[in-house]
Each structure stands twice: as C-alpha cells, then as structure tokens.
Amino acid sequence: MLLRALASAFAVAPATQAQDKPPLKILVGFPPGGSADVIARLIADGIKADFGTIVVENKAGAGGRIAVGAVKAAKPDGQTVIILPSGPMVLFPHVYKKLEYDAVRDFTPVSLIGHFQFGVVAGPASSAKNVQEMIALARANPGSASYGTPGAGTLPHFMGVLLEQSAGITMNHVPFQGGGPANTALLGGHIQYKFDVVSETAELHRTGKARILAVTGDKRDPQVPEVPTLAEAGVPMRATAWFAMYGPANLQPDALKRLESAVAKAVREPGLRKKLVDLGYDPVGSTSAELAAAQRADLARWEKPIKATGVQLD
C-alpha cells in the first residue's frame, strides 16, 4: 500500500551535516506503516536539512499514551518530540479517569502539521454498500455490528460513538493497537466496519477489498472523491482532527523556535505539501501559539459530546 511504501522510503533521514548533538528523536505512538508513522517520516525527511540525523521511534500501545508519556519525561532540550493525532491532546483528558499527563501543562506545542478526516469503512463481513444500508442492517440486528479502531478512547473510537448517536444505532467497539491490526481484522472478516484516517484504507477501497461508505468531514476527500460525506448520506454528523508536533513542557526557547520554523517551512515546501494533500491532509504548518489555540478550542469542543456518551476509561 502507499502508506507502507512511503514508510519504507522515509525510514530514517540520513545526516547531512556534522552534528554536535544526539540525533533528533521523533516519537510515534503507533506501529510502523500507519498514518501517524507516515506523517512523522515525511516531516523527518522535510526537516533533515535543519537537523541532520533524525530517528523516528515507534512506541506503540495504549492509544498513543506510552509515547506521550515518554515525551513528557524527556529533557526540554529539543532533542525529543512527538508527532501525534489530536486525540491524546483533546479527547483523552475527557475520557480517562486517571490520565498520566496533563495535556496542556506537560507539553510545549510546536506546530500543527495538518487537518484530516476519517472514513467509515465496510469490510468483507458486511454487505452494506452505503451508509443507509449499514444503518438499516444495524437496526435490524441490534448489537450485531462491530467496528475496529486503533485503540480505546482514540478519535476513531469516538467517530463510532458519534455515528451511533447520530444514526440511532448500536455497534460493538473493538480496539486494536494501531490502524494496521484493525485493517487485518477488517479484511479477515473478524469485524464488519472500521473508523480510521481515509489514507489507511483508500487503497483497499480502490482495489475493492474494502468499501469506504462515507467520510466524516464537511467536504469530500480528494483520495476518494466519489465517496459522500456523512451529511450527504443523511447522517447529521461532522468531525475532523489534526496531526501536530509537541515537545516536553518548558521546551528551551531556542529549541522551540528552531523546531517550529523547520516544520512550518517543510510543510510549505511544494513537494511535501503535495504528498500531504495526496494522502488526504489539509496542510497547515502553524506557529506554536496557533497550535496552542487549536488545542484549547478542541478541548472545549469535545468535552460536552464525550460526557454525553458516558464513556469513561481507567
């Protein structure tokens, strides 16, 4: 698939200049080959001229919380950062009773890389050809439909919860450790549906191995332009997210400035920008202050819907 090919192509950025510091380490809280991993490797390649040797390290598990905890514990010298979807920074504070970190106090925002939306994906175990058929099947057989996500409490998990609420149906949530294992379960017929970044399953959709029934944003995704939004399909729901870079709290000002500038410049570079767009992302490359504002807004936006679901995780 395109994602895995890109992951191989940008496995580790080589050194381009003499280094007087250890390699910059970019942590990813999900397995290799998934969307977070690919974004991290694209950014690593885009900023290698500024940083030389860059190591992308996958610390998968707990919906990304293991990697987030490692960044929280890192020295604020700019040598360890994380690239992650917005869930751990705007959803988890409302979801987990005893979260191991404070999403605002324990981190320094660096740059918002880009926005993205999710796909509602049907696998071989489902006969649904569109969202309305999916809803009809779920209503006819309450509790029989199952959907997989990269982990409990993640953004795709709540995409499923919101769809259930919006459509008036009940489904079983099956969490996995990353998008790759969820894809395997979908294709193997162990689950009927999957909620995840469109780029995770766009190739499966194009080859007919799975079907993206709808996308969750307010406009169609350029990767699968024939697929309607949920609103177009008659479901009153809209939800998007973003990828961003963060460092530990109290990141040294010169380190923050260097990282912020490098990421913003890389995202504006036409070649990298096109790759992001082709993968279904709306590139941004924000300042640290702009990312902080986006995080505050989404923390407030998600609080009420999550509390309404009653979902609380230990």
Coordinates of C-alpha atoms in Angstrom, one line a residue, residues 14-290:
P14 CA 20.4 10.5 6.9
A15 CA 22.8 13.0 8.4
T16 CA 23.5 15.9 6.1
Q17 CA 25.8 17.9 8.3
A18 CA 28.2 17.4 11.2
Q19 CA 26.3 17.0 14.4
D20 CA 27.4 18.2 17.8
K21 CA 24.2 16.8 19.4
P22 CA 22.5 13.4 19.5
P23 CA 20.0 12.7 16.7
L24 CA 16.7 14.4 16.9
K25 CA 14.2 11.7 18.1
I26 CA 10.6 11.9 16.8
L27 CA 8.4 9.5 18.8
V28 CA 5.2 7.9 17.3
G29 CA 2.7 6.2 19.5
F30 CA 1.5 3.7 16.8
P31 CA 3.1 0.9 14.8
P32 CA 5.0 1.4 11.6
G33 CA 3.0 1.8 8.4
G34 CA 0.1 3.7 9.9
S35 CA -0.8 7.3 9.3
A36 CA 1.0 8.8 12.3
D37 CA 4.1 6.9 11.3
V38 CA 4.0 8.1 7.7
I39 CA 3.4 11.7 8.7
A40 CA 6.3 11.6 11.1
R41 CA 8.7 10.2 8.5
L42 CA 7.5 12.7 5.9
I43 CA 8.2 15.5 8.4
A44 CA 11.6 13.9 9.4
D45 CA 12.6 14.0 5.7
G46 CA 11.4 17.5 5.3
I47 CA 13.4 18.9 8.2
K48 CA 16.6 16.8 7.8
A49 CA 18.5 19.7 6.2
D50 CA 18.0 21.6 9.5
F51 CA 18.7 18.8 11.9
G52 CA 20.8 16.2 10.1
T53 CA 20.3 12.7 11.6
I54 CA 16.7 12.1 12.7
V55 CA 15.4 8.9 14.3
V56 CA 11.7 8.1 14.1
E57 CA 10.9 5.7 17.0
N58 CA 7.7 3.8 17.2
K59 CA 6.5 3.3 20.8
A60 CA 3.1 1.8 20.1
G61 CA 0.4 1.0 22.7
A62 CA -2.3 2.4 24.9
G63 CA -3.8 4.5 22.1
G64 CA -0.5 6.5 21.9
R65 CA -0.2 7.2 25.6
I66 CA 3.1 5.3 26.0
A67 CA 4.8 7.6 23.6
V68 CA 3.1 10.7 25.0
G69 CA 4.4 9.7 28.5
A70 CA 8.0 9.3 27.1
V71 CA 7.9 12.8 25.7
K72 CA 6.6 14.2 29.0
A73 CA 9.6 12.6 30.8
A74 CA 12.1 13.8 28.2
K75 CA 14.5 16.7 28.7
P76 CA 13.3 20.0 27.4
D77 CA 16.3 20.4 25.2
G78 CA 14.6 19.9 21.8
Q79 CA 16.1 16.5 21.1
T80 CA 12.9 14.5 21.8
V81 CA 9.5 15.4 20.3
I82 CA 6.3 13.6 19.3
I83 CA 4.1 13.7 16.2
L84 CA 0.6 12.6 17.0
P85 CA -3.1 12.9 16.1
S86 CA -5.1 15.3 18.2
G87 CA -6.9 12.6 20.2
P88 CA -4.4 12.3 23.1
M89 CA -4.3 16.1 23.5
V90 CA -8.0 16.9 23.2
L91 CA -10.0 13.7 23.8
F92 CA -8.1 11.8 26.4
P93 CA -8.4 14.5 29.1
H94 CA -12.2 13.9 29.0
V95 CA -12.0 10.2 28.6
Y96 CA -9.6 8.8 31.2
K97 CA -10.3 8.9 34.9
K98 CA -6.6 8.9 35.8
L99 CA -4.6 10.2 32.8
E100 CA -0.9 10.0 33.3
Y101 CA -0.3 13.5 32.0
D102 CA -1.8 17.0 31.7
A103 CA -2.3 17.7 28.0
V104 CA -1.7 21.4 28.5
R105 CA 0.8 21.8 31.3
D106 CA 3.1 18.8 30.5
F107 CA 3.9 19.7 26.8
T108 CA 5.0 22.5 24.6
P109 CA 3.1 22.9 21.3
V110 CA 5.4 23.1 18.3
S111 CA 3.4 23.1 15.1
L112 CA 0.1 21.9 13.7
I113 CA 1.0 20.0 10.6
G114 CA -2.4 19.5 9.0
H115 CA -6.1 18.6 9.4
F116 CA -7.7 15.4 8.3
Q117 CA -10.9 13.4 8.3
F118 CA -12.0 9.8 8.8
G119 CA -13.7 7.2 6.7
V120 CA -16.5 4.8 7.6
V121 CA -15.2 1.6 6.1
A122 CA -17.0 -1.7 5.5
G123 CA -15.1 -5.0 5.1
P124 CA -16.0 -8.4 3.6
A125 CA -18.1 -9.3 6.6
S126 CA -20.6 -6.6 5.8
S127 CA -23.0 -6.5 2.8
A128 CA -23.6 -2.7 3.2
K129 CA -22.9 -0.7 0.0
N130 CA -23.6 2.7 1.6
V131 CA -24.2 4.3 5.0
Q132 CA -28.0 3.9 4.8
E133 CA -27.6 0.1 4.3
M134 CA -25.2 0.0 7.2
I135 CA -27.7 1.7 9.4
A136 CA -30.6 -0.5 8.3
L137 CA -28.6 -3.6 9.0
A138 CA -27.6 -2.4 12.4
R139 CA -31.2 -1.5 13.3
A140 CA -32.5 -4.9 12.1
N141 CA -29.9 -6.7 14.2
P142 CA -29.1 -4.6 17.3
G143 CA -25.7 -5.2 18.7
S144 CA -24.6 -7.5 15.9
A145 CA -22.3 -4.9 14.1
S146 CA -18.8 -4.4 15.2
Y147 CA -16.2 -1.7 14.3
G148 CA -12.5 -1.6 14.9
T149 CA -10.3 1.4 15.7
P150 CA -6.6 2.0 16.6
G151 CA -7.4 2.0 20.3
A152 CA -10.0 2.7 23.0
G153 CA -10.6 6.4 23.6
T154 CA -9.0 7.4 20.3
L155 CA -10.6 9.7 17.8
P156 CA -11.9 6.8 15.6
H157 CA -13.5 5.3 18.7
F158 CA -15.5 8.5 19.2
M159 CA -16.3 8.7 15.5
G160 CA -18.1 5.4 16.0
V161 CA -19.8 6.6 19.2
L162 CA -20.9 9.8 17.4
L163 CA -22.2 7.9 14.5
E164 CA -24.2 5.6 16.8
Q165 CA -25.7 8.6 18.4
S166 CA -26.4 10.4 15.2
A167 CA -27.9 7.4 13.4
G168 CA -29.7 5.9 16.4
I169 CA -27.9 2.5 16.2
T170 CA -25.8 0.3 18.5
M171 CA -22.5 -1.3 17.5
N172 CA -19.7 -3.1 19.3
H173 CA -16.4 -1.3 19.6
V174 CA -13.2 -3.5 19.1
P175 CA -10.0 -1.6 19.9
F176 CA -6.6 -2.6 18.4
Q177 CA -3.1 -1.4 18.9
G178 CA -2.9 0.7 15.7
G179 CA -4.6 1.0 12.4
G180 CA -2.6 -1.9 10.8
P181 CA -4.0 -4.6 13.1
A182 CA -7.5 -3.1 12.6
N183 CA -7.1 -3.4 8.8
T184 CA -6.1 -7.0 9.2
A185 CA -9.1 -7.8 11.3
L186 CA -11.4 -6.0 8.8
L187 CA -10.0 -7.9 5.8
G188 CA -10.1 -11.1 7.7
G189 CA -13.8 -10.7 8.4
H190 CA -13.4 -10.5 12.1
I191 CA -15.1 -7.1 12.3
Q192 CA -17.6 -5.6 9.9
Y193 CA -16.5 -1.9 10.0
K194 CA -13.6 0.3 10.7
F195 CA -13.3 4.0 11.5
D196 CA -9.9 5.5 10.7
V197 CA -8.0 8.0 8.6
V198 CA -9.0 7.8 5.0
S199 CA -5.4 7.2 3.9
E200 CA -5.3 4.0 5.9
T201 CA -7.9 2.3 3.7
A202 CA -8.0 4.4 0.4
E203 CA -6.0 1.8 -1.5
L204 CA -8.2 -1.0 -0.1
H205 CA -11.3 0.9 -1.3
R206 CA -9.8 1.5 -4.8
T207 CA -9.0 -2.2 -5.2
G208 CA -12.4 -3.4 -3.9
K209 CA -11.0 -5.2 -0.8
A210 CA -13.0 -2.8 1.4
R211 CA -15.5 0.0 0.9
I212 CA -15.4 3.5 2.3
L213 CA -19.0 4.2 2.8
A214 CA -18.7 7.9 3.8
V215 CA -16.2 10.4 5.2
T216 CA -16.7 12.4 8.4
G217 CA -15.7 15.9 7.3
D218 CA -17.6 18.8 5.7
K219 CA -16.3 18.1 2.2
R220 CA -15.3 15.0 0.2
D221 CA -11.8 13.6 0.4
P222 CA -9.7 14.0 -2.7
Q223 CA -8.4 10.5 -2.4
V224 CA -11.9 9.1 -2.8
P225 CA -13.9 11.9 -4.4
E226 CA -16.8 9.5 -5.2
V227 CA -17.5 8.8 -1.5
P228 CA -20.1 11.1 0.1
T229 CA -19.8 12.9 3.4
L230 CA -22.0 11.6 6.2
A231 CA -24.1 14.7 5.9
E232 CA -24.6 14.0 2.2
A233 CA -25.6 10.4 3.2
G234 CA -28.3 11.8 5.5
V235 CA -26.4 11.5 8.9
P236 CA -26.2 14.8 10.8
M237 CA -22.6 14.4 11.8
R238 CA -19.3 16.2 11.1
A239 CA -15.9 15.5 12.8
T240 CA -12.3 16.2 11.8
A241 CA -8.9 16.1 13.6
W242 CA -5.3 17.1 13.1
F243 CA -1.7 16.0 13.4
A244 CA 0.8 18.1 15.3
M245 CA 4.3 18.1 16.8
Y246 CA 4.8 18.6 20.6
G247 CA 7.8 18.7 22.9
P248 CA 8.1 18.4 26.7
A249 CA 7.0 21.2 28.9
N250 CA 9.3 24.2 29.2
L251 CA 11.0 23.5 25.9
Q252 CA 14.0 25.7 25.6
P253 CA 13.0 28.9 23.6
D254 CA 15.8 28.5 21.1
A255 CA 14.9 24.8 20.5
L256 CA 11.3 25.6 20.2
K257 CA 12.0 28.4 17.6
R258 CA 14.2 26.0 15.6
L259 CA 11.7 23.2 15.5
E260 CA 8.7 25.5 14.9
S261 CA 10.5 27.2 12.0
A262 CA 11.7 24.0 10.4
V263 CA 8.3 22.2 10.5
A264 CA 6.4 25.2 9.1
K265 CA 9.0 25.6 6.3
A266 CA 8.8 21.9 5.5
V267 CA 5.0 21.9 5.3
R268 CA 5.1 24.9 2.9
E269 CA 7.6 23.2 0.6
P270 CA 5.6 22.2 -2.6
G271 CA 6.9 18.6 -2.8
L272 CA 6.0 17.7 0.8
R273 CA 2.8 19.7 0.6
K274 CA 1.6 17.7 -2.4
K275 CA 2.4 14.4 -0.6
L276 CA 0.3 15.5 2.3
V277 CA -2.6 16.6 0.1
D278 CA -2.4 13.4 -1.9
L279 CA -2.7 11.5 1.4
G280 CA -5.9 13.4 2.3
Y281 CA -4.4 16.0 4.6
D282 CA -5.0 19.8 4.6
P283 CA -1.5 21.1 5.3
V284 CA -1.1 23.9 7.9
G285 CA 2.5 24.3 9.4
S286 CA 1.3 26.6 12.2
T287 CA 3.2 28.5 14.9
S288 CA 3.4 27.2 18.4
A289 CA 0.8 29.8 19.5
E290 CA -1.6 28.7 16.8

